Coordinates of C-alpha atoms in Angstrom, one line a residue:
M10 CA -18.3 13.0 -20.9
A11 CA -17.5 10.0 -18.8
S12 CA -14.0 11.3 -18.0
A13 CA -15.4 14.6 -16.9
F14 CA -17.9 12.9 -14.7
L15 CA -15.2 10.8 -13.0
L16 CA -13.1 13.9 -12.5
L17 CA -16.0 15.8 -10.9
H18 CA -16.7 12.9 -8.7
L19 CA -13.2 12.6 -7.4
L20 CA -12.8 16.3 -6.9
L21 CA -15.9 16.4 -4.8
A22 CA -14.8 13.5 -2.7
L23 CA -11.4 14.9 -2.0
A24 CA -12.8 18.4 -1.2
A25 CA -15.0 16.9 1.4
M26 CA -12.0 15.2 3.1
A27 CA -9.4 17.8 2.9
P28 CA -9.0 20.7 5.3
P29 CA -8.8 24.2 3.8
S30 CA -5.4 24.9 2.5
H31 CA -5.8 28.7 1.8
A32 CA -2.3 30.1 1.0
F33 CA -0.6 26.7 0.9
A34 CA -1.6 25.6 -2.6
A35 CA 0.8 23.0 -4.0
P36 CA 2.8 24.0 -7.1
P37 CA 1.9 22.1 -10.3
P38 CA 4.4 19.4 -11.4
P39 CA 6.9 20.4 -14.1
A40 CA 6.5 18.8 -17.5
T41 CA 9.6 16.6 -16.8
S42 CA 7.8 14.6 -14.0
D43 CA 6.7 11.3 -15.4
L44 CA 6.2 9.2 -12.2
A45 CA 3.3 9.8 -9.7
I46 CA 2.8 8.2 -6.3
V47 CA -0.9 8.6 -5.2
G48 CA -1.0 8.4 -1.5
C49 CA 2.1 9.3 0.6
G50 CA 1.5 7.5 3.9
V51 CA 3.9 5.0 5.3
L52 CA 4.0 2.9 2.1
G53 CA 4.0 5.8 -0.4
T54 CA 6.7 7.6 1.5
S55 CA 8.9 4.5 1.6
L56 CA 8.4 4.0 -2.1
C57 CA 9.4 7.6 -2.8
Q58 CA 12.6 7.1 -0.8
Q59 CA 13.5 3.9 -2.7
L60 CA 12.7 5.4 -6.1
L61 CA 15.1 8.3 -5.4
S62 CA 17.9 6.0 -4.4
D63 CA 17.5 3.4 -7.2
S64 CA 19.8 4.0 -10.1
N65 CA 17.2 2.6 -12.5
F66 CA 15.2 5.8 -11.9
D67 CA 18.1 8.3 -12.1
G68 CA 17.0 11.5 -13.9
R69 CA 13.3 10.9 -13.3
T70 CA 11.2 13.3 -11.2
I71 CA 8.8 11.8 -8.7
T72 CA 5.5 13.6 -7.8
G73 CA 3.8 12.6 -4.6
V74 CA 0.1 13.1 -4.7
T75 CA -1.8 13.6 -1.4
K76 CA -5.4 14.6 -0.3
S77 CA -4.2 17.9 1.2
T78 CA -1.1 19.9 2.0
G79 CA -1.4 19.3 5.7
R80 CA 1.5 16.8 5.9
H81 CA 3.6 18.0 3.0
A82 CA 6.4 19.4 5.2
A83 CA 6.6 16.1 7.2
I84 CA 6.6 14.0 4.0
M85 CA 9.4 16.1 2.6
E86 CA 11.4 15.6 5.8
Q87 CA 10.8 11.9 5.7
V88 CA 11.7 11.4 2.1
L89 CA 14.6 13.8 1.7
G90 CA 15.8 14.1 5.3
D91 CA 18.5 16.6 5.8
T92 CA 20.2 15.9 2.5
G93 CA 21.8 18.9 0.8
D94 CA 21.7 17.1 -2.5
A95 CA 20.2 19.6 -4.9
D96 CA 19.5 16.9 -7.5
L97 CA 17.4 14.9 -5.1
Q98 CA 15.5 18.0 -4.0
A99 CA 14.8 18.9 -7.6
R100 CA 13.6 15.3 -8.4
F101 CA 10.9 15.1 -5.7
Q102 CA 7.8 17.3 -5.3
L103 CA 4.4 17.1 -3.7
T104 CA 1.0 18.3 -4.8
T105 CA -2.6 17.4 -4.1
M106 CA -5.0 15.4 -6.2
D107 CA -7.5 18.2 -6.6
D108 CA -4.7 20.7 -7.5
I109 CA -3.2 18.3 -10.1
L110 CA -6.5 17.6 -11.7
K111 CA -7.7 21.2 -11.7
Q112 CA -4.8 22.1 -13.9
D113 CA -6.5 20.2 -16.7
S114 CA -3.3 20.7 -18.7
G115 CA -3.3 17.3 -20.4
H116 CA -0.1 16.3 -18.5
S117 CA 0.1 12.6 -17.8
F118 CA 2.6 10.4 -16.1
K119 CA 4.3 7.4 -17.6
D120 CA 4.1 5.4 -14.4
V121 CA 1.5 5.7 -11.6
V122 CA 1.4 3.9 -8.3
F123 CA -1.9 4.2 -6.5
C124 CA -1.3 3.3 -2.8
A125 CA -3.8 5.5 -1.1
P126 CA -6.0 3.4 1.3
P127 CA -9.8 3.0 0.8
S128 CA -10.6 4.8 4.1
G129 CA -10.0 8.2 2.4
F130 CA -12.6 7.7 -0.3
E131 CA -16.4 7.5 -0.4
D132 CA -16.2 5.5 -3.6
Y133 CA -12.8 3.8 -3.8
P134 CA -13.2 2.0 -7.2
S135 CA -14.3 5.3 -8.8
A136 CA -11.2 7.1 -7.3
V137 CA -8.9 4.4 -8.8
K138 CA -10.6 4.7 -12.1
A139 CA -10.4 8.5 -12.1
A140 CA -6.8 8.5 -11.2
A141 CA -5.9 6.1 -14.0
A142 CA -8.0 8.1 -16.5
Q143 CA -6.6 11.5 -15.5
L144 CA -3.0 10.8 -14.4
W145 CA -1.7 7.8 -16.3
A146 CA -0.4 8.0 -19.9
G147 CA -1.9 4.6 -20.5
S148 CA -0.3 1.3 -21.6
E149 CA 0.6 3.0 -25.0
G150 CA 2.9 5.2 -23.0
G151 CA 5.1 2.3 -22.1
G152 CA 4.7 2.6 -18.4
S153 CA 2.7 0.9 -15.6
F154 CA -0.3 1.6 -13.4
V155 CA 0.3 -0.2 -10.1
F156 CA -2.5 -0.6 -7.6
T157 CA -1.8 -1.8 -4.0
S158 CA -4.6 -4.2 -3.0
S159 CA -5.0 -6.6 -0.1
G160 CA -4.7 -10.3 0.4
G161 CA -7.8 -10.0 2.5
V162 CA -9.9 -10.3 -0.7
Y163 CA -9.3 -14.0 -0.9
E164 CA -11.9 -16.5 0.2
G165 CA -9.7 -19.0 2.0
K166 CA -10.2 -19.3 5.7
D167 CA -9.6 -22.8 7.1
G168 CA -5.9 -23.1 6.8
E169 CA -6.0 -23.2 3.0
T170 CA -3.1 -22.2 0.9
V171 CA -4.0 -19.4 -1.5
T172 CA -2.1 -18.3 -4.7
E173 CA -2.6 -15.5 -7.1
S174 CA -5.5 -17.3 -8.9
F175 CA -7.4 -18.3 -5.8
P176 CA -11.1 -17.2 -5.8
T177 CA -11.9 -13.9 -4.1
L178 CA -14.7 -13.1 -1.8
D179 CA -18.1 -12.1 -3.2
P180 CA -17.7 -8.3 -3.3
D181 CA -21.4 -7.7 -2.9
A182 CA -21.7 -10.0 0.2
N183 CA -18.5 -8.5 1.7
P184 CA -18.7 -4.8 1.1
R185 CA -15.6 -3.9 3.2
Q186 CA -13.3 -6.1 1.0
G187 CA -15.7 -5.7 -2.0
R188 CA -14.6 -2.1 -2.6
I189 CA -11.1 -3.3 -2.9
V190 CA -12.1 -6.1 -5.3
Y191 CA -13.9 -3.6 -7.5
A192 CA -11.0 -1.1 -7.3
E193 CA -8.7 -4.0 -8.5
R194 CA -11.0 -4.6 -11.5
E195 CA -10.8 -0.9 -12.5
A196 CA -7.0 -1.0 -12.4
I197 CA -6.8 -4.3 -14.4
A198 CA -9.4 -3.0 -16.9
V199 CA -7.1 -0.2 -18.0
G200 CA -4.0 -2.4 -18.3
G201 CA -2.7 -1.9 -14.8
C202 CA -1.8 -4.5 -12.2
A203 CA -2.8 -5.2 -8.6
L204 CA -0.4 -6.1 -5.8
R205 CA -2.3 -8.0 -3.1
L206 CA -0.3 -7.2 0.1
A207 CA -0.2 -9.2 3.3
G208 CA -0.7 -7.4 6.6
L209 CA 1.6 -4.5 6.8
Y210 CA 3.8 -3.5 9.8
T211 CA 6.7 -1.5 11.1
L212 CA 8.1 -1.5 14.6
E213 CA 5.4 1.0 15.7
R214 CA 2.6 0.1 13.4
G215 CA 0.6 -3.1 12.9
A216 CA -1.5 -5.6 14.8
H217 CA 1.2 -6.3 17.3
N218 CA 1.3 -2.7 18.5
Y219 CA -2.4 -2.5 19.0
W220 CA -2.7 -5.9 20.7
L221 CA 0.2 -5.3 23.2
E222 CA -0.7 -1.7 23.9
K223 CA -4.6 -1.7 23.8
C224 CA -5.8 -5.3 24.4
Q225 CA -4.4 -6.2 27.8
E226 CA -7.8 -6.1 29.4
T227 CA -10.3 -6.5 26.6
G228 CA -8.3 -9.3 24.9
V229 CA -7.5 -10.0 21.2
Q230 CA -10.5 -11.0 19.2
G231 CA -9.9 -14.4 17.4
R232 CA -8.3 -17.7 18.1
D233 CA -4.6 -17.5 19.2
D234 CA -3.6 -20.0 16.5
G235 CA -5.3 -18.0 13.8
I236 CA -2.9 -17.7 10.8
V237 CA -1.7 -14.2 9.8
N238 CA 0.5 -13.3 6.8
L239 CA 2.7 -10.3 7.2
L240 CA 4.9 -7.9 5.2
H241 CA 7.1 -5.0 6.3
Y242 CA 6.0 -1.6 4.8
D243 CA 9.5 -1.2 3.2
D244 CA 9.2 -4.6 1.5
A245 CA 5.7 -3.7 0.2
A246 CA 7.2 -0.5 -1.3
A247 CA 10.1 -2.6 -2.7
A248 CA 7.5 -4.8 -4.4
C249 CA 5.9 -1.8 -6.0
L250 CA 9.3 -0.7 -7.2
A251 CA 9.9 -4.2 -8.6
A252 CA 6.6 -4.0 -10.5
L253 CA 7.7 -0.7 -12.1
K254 CA 11.1 -2.2 -13.0
V255 CA 9.7 -5.2 -14.9
G256 CA 7.2 -3.0 -16.7
P257 CA 4.0 -3.6 -18.5
G258 CA 5.5 -6.5 -20.5
V259 CA 5.2 -8.5 -17.3
N260 CA 2.7 -6.7 -15.1
A261 CA 0.0 -5.5 -17.4
K262 CA -3.5 -6.9 -16.4
Q263 CA -1.9 -9.1 -13.8
T264 CA -2.6 -9.8 -10.1
F265 CA 0.3 -10.5 -7.7
L266 CA 0.4 -11.8 -4.2
I267 CA 3.0 -10.3 -1.9
S268 CA 4.0 -11.5 1.5
D269 CA 7.2 -12.4 3.4
G270 CA 6.4 -16.1 2.8
N271 CA 6.5 -17.0 6.5
P272 CA 3.0 -16.9 8.0
T273 CA 2.6 -16.8 11.7
T274 CA -0.2 -16.8 14.2
R275 CA -1.8 -14.2 16.5
R276 CA 0.0 -15.6 19.5
G277 CA 3.2 -15.9 17.4
I278 CA 3.0 -12.2 16.5
C279 CA 2.8 -11.2 20.1
E280 CA 5.6 -13.6 21.1
S281 CA 7.9 -12.2 18.4
A282 CA 7.1 -8.5 19.3
L283 CA 7.9 -9.2 22.9
K284 CA 11.5 -10.0 21.9
H285 CA 12.1 -6.4 21.0
A286 CA 13.1 -3.8 23.6
R287 CA 10.3 -1.5 22.4
Y288 CA 7.7 -4.0 23.9
A289 CA 9.8 -5.3 26.8
G290 CA 7.7 -5.6 30.0
K291 CA 4.4 -6.0 28.1
A292 CA 2.3 -9.0 29.0
M293 CA 0.9 -11.5 26.6
P294 CA -2.8 -10.4 26.0
P295 CA -5.6 -12.8 26.4
F296 CA -7.2 -14.2 23.3
V297 CA -11.0 -14.2 23.0
G298 CA -12.6 -17.1 21.3
A299 CA -9.6 -19.4 21.3
G300 CA -10.4 -22.5 19.1
D301 CA -13.4 -20.7 17.6
G302 CA -13.8 -19.0 14.3
P303 CA -11.9 -19.4 11.0
L304 CA -8.3 -20.5 11.1
G305 CA -7.2 -18.2 8.3
K306 CA -5.3 -18.7 5.1
I307 CA -1.6 -19.2 4.0
Y308 CA -0.3 -17.0 1.2
D309 CA 1.9 -18.6 -1.4
G310 CA 3.2 -15.8 -3.6
T311 CA 6.1 -17.8 -5.1
K312 CA 5.0 -17.1 -8.7
S313 CA 4.7 -13.3 -8.0
D314 CA 8.2 -13.2 -6.4
E315 CA 9.7 -14.8 -9.5
A316 CA 7.7 -12.7 -12.0
L317 CA 8.7 -9.4 -10.2
K318 CA 12.2 -10.6 -9.4
W319 CA 11.5 -9.5 -5.8
R320 CA 12.5 -10.9 -2.4
P321 CA 11.6 -9.4 1.0
R322 CA 14.4 -7.8 3.0
Y323 CA 12.8 -9.0 6.2
A324 CA 12.3 -12.8 5.9
S325 CA 9.7 -12.9 8.7
F326 CA 8.1 -10.8 11.4
D327 CA 10.1 -12.8 14.0
A328 CA 13.4 -12.1 12.2
F329 CA 12.6 -8.3 12.1
M330 CA 11.7 -8.2 15.8
S331 CA 14.7 -10.3 16.8
N332 CA 17.3 -8.2 14.9
E333 CA 15.9 -4.7 14.5

């Protein structure tokens, strides 16, 4: 009964968000598919690409699960490109959450990565719980349930160094981060793991782009020496891949902290971005409230890096902007 209620709740939430698909219904996944990626945005798409190119996952079919079919063609293009490799084409497919749940076929996936952001759900924790209940084969299946969380759930704010076990914010007093804390708890409760990610970026996405493009007049909110921890989207996807590789023997019911290990500042972010040709000619934006407000926190994910056998490709945001 509880499972049926969760399924109904998730279907109603997704139906409210998704545009009508009419004749573009996604095909059901074949029985051979045993790895699902819930959420195929920048992070999920990068993860799908990495899974298909990693020899450890040869022979496995990846199913990308989205809210609607609206971006399926673009996602296919991003993941497969113009490859004529029939094997790769056969190993990757897309469907929607409501379509895959409507099948009610009892099909489940050995491994599931939930990397859809909270913005797409009215009740994020319930969505994570429902996905685990309906899609994942469970810990007895020998696979993993990986939930991508945020380092923003930590309490530290005055230059403190935080690790995996550092206290989190009170979820009831901080509802924006609270929904992520509660979603983490749902993932951990079923035997999954949570990856608390630093601030994500690409060349075109991230705080630097917004600050340099949109804040020239209004200014950047917060002190210029405020600490910011960063992580490239591709490195975040690689950390998810690493969690799948080490398996439930290492990741079950664990929380990991993932960053590039080189925190910077708001001003430092802008200075680094200005080194790239993409932002050449942009001016340093003003900072509103310099010297005021919390300093921020420093992530130390050394234990996570060792446990997952993972290292970032991009050692720092400055290294990425200087060499990209």
